[in-house]
Coordinates of N, CA and C in Angstrom, one line a residue:
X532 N 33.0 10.9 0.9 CA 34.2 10.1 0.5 C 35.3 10.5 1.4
X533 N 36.2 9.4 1.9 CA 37.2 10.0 2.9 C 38.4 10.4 1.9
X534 N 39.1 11.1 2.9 CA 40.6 11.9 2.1 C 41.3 9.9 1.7
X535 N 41.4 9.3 2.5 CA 42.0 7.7 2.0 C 41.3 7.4 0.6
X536 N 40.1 7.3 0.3 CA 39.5 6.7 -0.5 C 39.8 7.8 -1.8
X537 N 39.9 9.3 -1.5 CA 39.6 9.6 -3.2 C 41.2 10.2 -3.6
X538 N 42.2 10.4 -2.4 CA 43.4 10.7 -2.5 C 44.4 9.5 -3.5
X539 N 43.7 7.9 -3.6 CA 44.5 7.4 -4.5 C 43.9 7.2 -5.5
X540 N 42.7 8.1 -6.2 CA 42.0 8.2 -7.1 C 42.9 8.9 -8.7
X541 N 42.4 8.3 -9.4 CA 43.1 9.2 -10.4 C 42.3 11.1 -10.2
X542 N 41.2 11.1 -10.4 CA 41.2 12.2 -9.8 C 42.2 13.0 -9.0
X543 N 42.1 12.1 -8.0 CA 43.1 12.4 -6.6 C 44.8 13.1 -7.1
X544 N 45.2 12.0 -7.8 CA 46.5 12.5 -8.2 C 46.9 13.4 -9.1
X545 N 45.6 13.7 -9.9 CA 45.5 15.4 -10.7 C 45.7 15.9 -10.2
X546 N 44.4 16.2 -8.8 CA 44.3 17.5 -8.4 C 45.5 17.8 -7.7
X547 N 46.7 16.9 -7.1 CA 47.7 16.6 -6.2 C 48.5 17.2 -6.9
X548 N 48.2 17.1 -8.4 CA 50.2 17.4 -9.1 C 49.8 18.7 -10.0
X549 N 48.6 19.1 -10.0 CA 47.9 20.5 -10.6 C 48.4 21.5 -9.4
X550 N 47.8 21.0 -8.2 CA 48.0 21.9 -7.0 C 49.5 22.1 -6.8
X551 N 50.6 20.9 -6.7 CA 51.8 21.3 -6.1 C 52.6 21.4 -7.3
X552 N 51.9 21.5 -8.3 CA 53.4 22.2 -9.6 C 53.0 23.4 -9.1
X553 N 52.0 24.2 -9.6 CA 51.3 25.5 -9.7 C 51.9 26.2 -7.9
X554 N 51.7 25.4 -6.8 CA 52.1 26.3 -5.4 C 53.8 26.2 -6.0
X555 N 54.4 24.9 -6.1 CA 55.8 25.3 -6.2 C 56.5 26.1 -7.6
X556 N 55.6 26.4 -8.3 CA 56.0 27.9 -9.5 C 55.8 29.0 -8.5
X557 N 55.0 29.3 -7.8 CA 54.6 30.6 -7.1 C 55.7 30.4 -5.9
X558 N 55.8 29.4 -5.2 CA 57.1 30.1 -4.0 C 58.4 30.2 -4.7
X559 N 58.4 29.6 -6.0 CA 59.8 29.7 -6.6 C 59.7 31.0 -6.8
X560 N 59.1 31.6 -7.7 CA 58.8 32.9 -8.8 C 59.1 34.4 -7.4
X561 N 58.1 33.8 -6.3 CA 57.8 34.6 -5.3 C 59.8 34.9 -4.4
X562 N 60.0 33.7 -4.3 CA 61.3 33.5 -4.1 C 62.3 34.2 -4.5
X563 N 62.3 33.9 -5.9 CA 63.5 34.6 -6.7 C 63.6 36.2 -6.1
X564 N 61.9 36.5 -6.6 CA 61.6 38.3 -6.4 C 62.3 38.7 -5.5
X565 N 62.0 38.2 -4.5 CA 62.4 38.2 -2.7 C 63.6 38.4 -2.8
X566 N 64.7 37.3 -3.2 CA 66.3 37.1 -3.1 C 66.7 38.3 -3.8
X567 N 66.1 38.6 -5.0 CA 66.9 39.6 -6.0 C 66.4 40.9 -5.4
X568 N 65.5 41.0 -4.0 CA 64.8 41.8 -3.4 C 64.5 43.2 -4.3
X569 N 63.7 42.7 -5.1 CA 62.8 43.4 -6.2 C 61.6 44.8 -5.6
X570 N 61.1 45.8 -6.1 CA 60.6 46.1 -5.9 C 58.8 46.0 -6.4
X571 N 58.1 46.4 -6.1 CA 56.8 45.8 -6.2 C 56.2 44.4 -5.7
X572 N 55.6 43.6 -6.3 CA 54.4 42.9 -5.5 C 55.8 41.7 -4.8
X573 N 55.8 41.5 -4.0 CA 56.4 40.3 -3.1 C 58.5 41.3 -2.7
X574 N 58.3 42.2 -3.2 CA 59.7 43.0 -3.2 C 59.7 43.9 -1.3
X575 N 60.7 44.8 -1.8 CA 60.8 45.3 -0.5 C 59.5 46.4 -0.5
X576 N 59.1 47.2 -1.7 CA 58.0 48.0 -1.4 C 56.8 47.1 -0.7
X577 N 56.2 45.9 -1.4 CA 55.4 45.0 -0.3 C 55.3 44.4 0.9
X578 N 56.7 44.3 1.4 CA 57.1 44.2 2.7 C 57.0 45.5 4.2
X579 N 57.9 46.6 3.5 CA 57.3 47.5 3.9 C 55.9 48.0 4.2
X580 N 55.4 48.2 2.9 CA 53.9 48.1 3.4 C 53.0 47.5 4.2
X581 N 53.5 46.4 4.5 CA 53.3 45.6 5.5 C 53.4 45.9 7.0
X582 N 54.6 46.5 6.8 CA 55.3 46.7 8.1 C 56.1 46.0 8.7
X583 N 56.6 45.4 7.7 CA 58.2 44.1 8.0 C 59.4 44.7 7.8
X584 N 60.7 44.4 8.4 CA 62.1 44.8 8.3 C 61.8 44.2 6.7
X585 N 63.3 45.0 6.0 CA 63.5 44.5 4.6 C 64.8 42.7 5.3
X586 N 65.1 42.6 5.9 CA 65.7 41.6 6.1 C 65.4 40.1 6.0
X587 N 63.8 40.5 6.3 CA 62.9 39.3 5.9 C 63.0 38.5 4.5
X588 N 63.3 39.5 4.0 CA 63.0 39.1 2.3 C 64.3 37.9 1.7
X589 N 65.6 38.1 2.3 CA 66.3 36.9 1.9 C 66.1 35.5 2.3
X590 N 65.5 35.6 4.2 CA 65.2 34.6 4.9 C 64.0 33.7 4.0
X591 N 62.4 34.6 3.9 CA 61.3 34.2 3.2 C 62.3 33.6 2.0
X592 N 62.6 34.0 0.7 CA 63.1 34.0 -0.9 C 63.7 32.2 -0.6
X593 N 64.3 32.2 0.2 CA 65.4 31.1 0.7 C 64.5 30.0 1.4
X594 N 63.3 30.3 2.1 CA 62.7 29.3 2.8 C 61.5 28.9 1.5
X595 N 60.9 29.5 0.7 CA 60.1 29.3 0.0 C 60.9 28.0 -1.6
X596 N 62.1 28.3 -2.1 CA 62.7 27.8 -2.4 C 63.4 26.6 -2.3
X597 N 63.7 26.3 -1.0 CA 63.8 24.8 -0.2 C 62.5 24.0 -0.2
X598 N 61.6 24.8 0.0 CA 60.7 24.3 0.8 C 59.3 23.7 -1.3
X599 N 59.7 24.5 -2.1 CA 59.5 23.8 -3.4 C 60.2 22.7 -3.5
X600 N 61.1 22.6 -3.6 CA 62.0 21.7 -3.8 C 61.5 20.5 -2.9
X601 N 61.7 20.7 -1.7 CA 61.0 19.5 -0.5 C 59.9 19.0 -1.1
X602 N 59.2 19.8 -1.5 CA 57.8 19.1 -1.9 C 57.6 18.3 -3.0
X603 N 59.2 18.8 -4.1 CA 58.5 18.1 -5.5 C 59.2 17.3 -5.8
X604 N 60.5 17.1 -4.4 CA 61.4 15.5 -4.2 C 60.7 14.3 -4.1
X605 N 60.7 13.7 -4.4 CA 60.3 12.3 -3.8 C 61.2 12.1 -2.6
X606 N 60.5 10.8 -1.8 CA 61.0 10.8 -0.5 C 61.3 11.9 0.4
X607 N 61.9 11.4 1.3 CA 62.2 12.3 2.8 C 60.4 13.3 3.0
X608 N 59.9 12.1 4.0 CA 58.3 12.7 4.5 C 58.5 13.6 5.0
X609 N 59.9 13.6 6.1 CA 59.3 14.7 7.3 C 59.9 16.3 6.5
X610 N 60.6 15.8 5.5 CA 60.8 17.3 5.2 C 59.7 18.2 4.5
X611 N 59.2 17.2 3.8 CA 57.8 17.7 3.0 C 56.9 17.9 4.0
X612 N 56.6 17.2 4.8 CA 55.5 17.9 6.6 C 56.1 19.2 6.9
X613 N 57.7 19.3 6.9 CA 57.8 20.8 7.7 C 57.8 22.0 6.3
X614 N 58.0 21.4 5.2 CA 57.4 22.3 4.1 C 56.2 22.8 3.9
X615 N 55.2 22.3 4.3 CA 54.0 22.2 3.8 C 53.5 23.3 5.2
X616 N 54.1 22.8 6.1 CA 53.7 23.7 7.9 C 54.4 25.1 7.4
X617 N 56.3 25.2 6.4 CA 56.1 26.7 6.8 C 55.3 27.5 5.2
X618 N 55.3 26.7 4.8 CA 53.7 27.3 3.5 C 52.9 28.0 3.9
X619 N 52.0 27.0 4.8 CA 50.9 27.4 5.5 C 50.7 28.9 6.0
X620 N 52.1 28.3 7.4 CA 52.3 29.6 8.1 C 52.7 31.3 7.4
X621 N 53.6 31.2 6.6 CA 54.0 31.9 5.9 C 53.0 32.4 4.5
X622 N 52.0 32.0 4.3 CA 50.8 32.4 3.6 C 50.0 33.1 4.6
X623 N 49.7 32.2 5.7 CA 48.5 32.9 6.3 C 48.9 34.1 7.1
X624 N 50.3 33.8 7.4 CA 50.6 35.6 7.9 C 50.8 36.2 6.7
X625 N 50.8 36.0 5.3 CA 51.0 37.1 4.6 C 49.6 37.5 4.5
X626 N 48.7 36.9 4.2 CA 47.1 36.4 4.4 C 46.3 37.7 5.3
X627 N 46.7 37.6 6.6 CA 46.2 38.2 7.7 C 47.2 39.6 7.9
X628 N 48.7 39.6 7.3 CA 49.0 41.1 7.4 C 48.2 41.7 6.6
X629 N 47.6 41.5 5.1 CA 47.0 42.5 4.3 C 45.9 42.4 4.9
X630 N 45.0 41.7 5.7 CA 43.8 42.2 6.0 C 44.0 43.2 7.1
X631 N 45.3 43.0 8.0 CA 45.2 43.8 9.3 C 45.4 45.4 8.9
X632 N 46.3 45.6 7.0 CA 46.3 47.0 7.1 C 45.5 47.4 6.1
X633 N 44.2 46.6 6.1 CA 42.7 46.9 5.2 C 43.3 46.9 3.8
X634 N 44.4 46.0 3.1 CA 44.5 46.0 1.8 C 43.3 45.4 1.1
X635 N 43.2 45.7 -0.3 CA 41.7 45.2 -1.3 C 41.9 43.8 -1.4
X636 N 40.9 43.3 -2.1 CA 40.7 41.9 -2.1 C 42.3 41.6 -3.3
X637 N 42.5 42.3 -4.4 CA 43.7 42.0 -5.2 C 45.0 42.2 -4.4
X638 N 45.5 42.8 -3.4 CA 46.6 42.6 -2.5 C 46.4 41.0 -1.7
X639 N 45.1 40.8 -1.4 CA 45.0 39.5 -0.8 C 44.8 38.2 -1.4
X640 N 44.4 38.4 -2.9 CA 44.6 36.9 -3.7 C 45.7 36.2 -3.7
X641 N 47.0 36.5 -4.7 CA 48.2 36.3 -4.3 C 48.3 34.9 -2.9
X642 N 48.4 35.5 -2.2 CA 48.4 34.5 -0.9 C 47.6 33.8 -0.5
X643 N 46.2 34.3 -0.4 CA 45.4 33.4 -0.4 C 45.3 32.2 -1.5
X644 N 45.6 32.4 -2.9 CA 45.4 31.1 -3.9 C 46.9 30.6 -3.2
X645 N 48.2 30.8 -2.6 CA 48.8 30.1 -2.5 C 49.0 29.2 -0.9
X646 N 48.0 29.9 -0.2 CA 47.6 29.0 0.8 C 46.6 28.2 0.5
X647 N 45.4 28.0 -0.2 CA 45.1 27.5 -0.7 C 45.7 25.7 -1.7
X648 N 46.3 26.6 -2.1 CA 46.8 25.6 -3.2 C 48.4 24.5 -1.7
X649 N 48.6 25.4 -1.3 CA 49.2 24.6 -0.6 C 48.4 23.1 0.4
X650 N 47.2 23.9 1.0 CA 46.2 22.8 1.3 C 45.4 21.6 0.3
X651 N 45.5 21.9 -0.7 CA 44.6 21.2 -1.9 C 46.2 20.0 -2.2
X652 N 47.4 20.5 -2.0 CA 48.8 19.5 -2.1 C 49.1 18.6 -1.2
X653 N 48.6 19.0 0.5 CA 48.5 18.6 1.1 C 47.5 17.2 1.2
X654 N 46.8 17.8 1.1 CA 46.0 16.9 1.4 C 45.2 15.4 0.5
X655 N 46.1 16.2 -0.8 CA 45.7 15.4 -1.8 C 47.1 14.6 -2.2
X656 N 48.3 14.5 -1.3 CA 49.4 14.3 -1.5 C 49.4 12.4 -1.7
X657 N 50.4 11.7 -1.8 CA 50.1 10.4 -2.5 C 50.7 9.7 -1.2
X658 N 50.4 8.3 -1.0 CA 50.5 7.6 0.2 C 51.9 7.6 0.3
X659 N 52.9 7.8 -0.9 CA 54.4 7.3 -0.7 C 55.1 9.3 -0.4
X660 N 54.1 10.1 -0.3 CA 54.9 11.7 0.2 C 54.2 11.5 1.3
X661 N 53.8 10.9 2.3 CA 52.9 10.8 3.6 C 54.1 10.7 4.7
X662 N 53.9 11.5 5.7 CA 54.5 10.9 6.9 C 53.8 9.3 8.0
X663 N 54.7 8.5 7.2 CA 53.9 7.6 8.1 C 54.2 7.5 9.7
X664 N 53.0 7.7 10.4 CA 53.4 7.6 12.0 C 53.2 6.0 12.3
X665 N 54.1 5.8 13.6 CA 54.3 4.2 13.9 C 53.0 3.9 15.1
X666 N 52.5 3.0 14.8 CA 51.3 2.8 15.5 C 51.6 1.8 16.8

């Protein structure tokens, strides 16, 4: 079945608004942590661990926040495209830093269910959050 065919399914629009409430609770939640630059899981101890300046933490908290919001506006496509692009990005480097400093599979869920879930929003997004390109 193509992404056209089961994306205006009722199916389609569950899985669409299950996926993007649930990613935009987690970059909010993840967000807040970040701004109030918390210690423990998404705080400055997790950052460091990583091997990131603590400076990151207001920029991420701030772009994850906008970038919920983009998604769970109606209207404005192209903002929801570059939300969805720095999701991705910003998961899958969080994604690939814990594997590069051999963290366990529970340092790596976290990000992975929210790159994940970012793609399942994506893709399952409704023809009126689409960037339509001019043919």
């Amino acid at each position: 079945m193509s992404n056209k065919k089961f994306t205006g399914t009722k199916a389609g629009k569950i899985i669409y608004w299950i996926a993007t409430i649930w990613l935009a609770l987690g970059m909010v939640s993840t967000g807040l942590m970040q701004l109030m630059k918390k210690n423990g899981q998404g705080g400055i101890d997790m950052l460091t661990h990583l091997g990131y300046p603590v400076y990151l933490l207001m920029m991420l908290g701030i772009w994850k926040i906008l970038g919920a919001a983009a998604v769970l506006v109606p209207g404005i496509p192209i903002v929801k495209e570059w939300a969805y692009a720095g999701f991705f990005f910003i998961m899958t480097g969080a994604f690939f830093s814990h594997i590069a400093i051999g963290d366990s599979a529970v340092e790596l869920f976290p990000s992975l269910l929210l790159l994940i879930l970012t793609i399942l929003s994506w893709y399952f997004r409704p023809a009126g959050r689409r960037l339509l390109l001019a043919k």
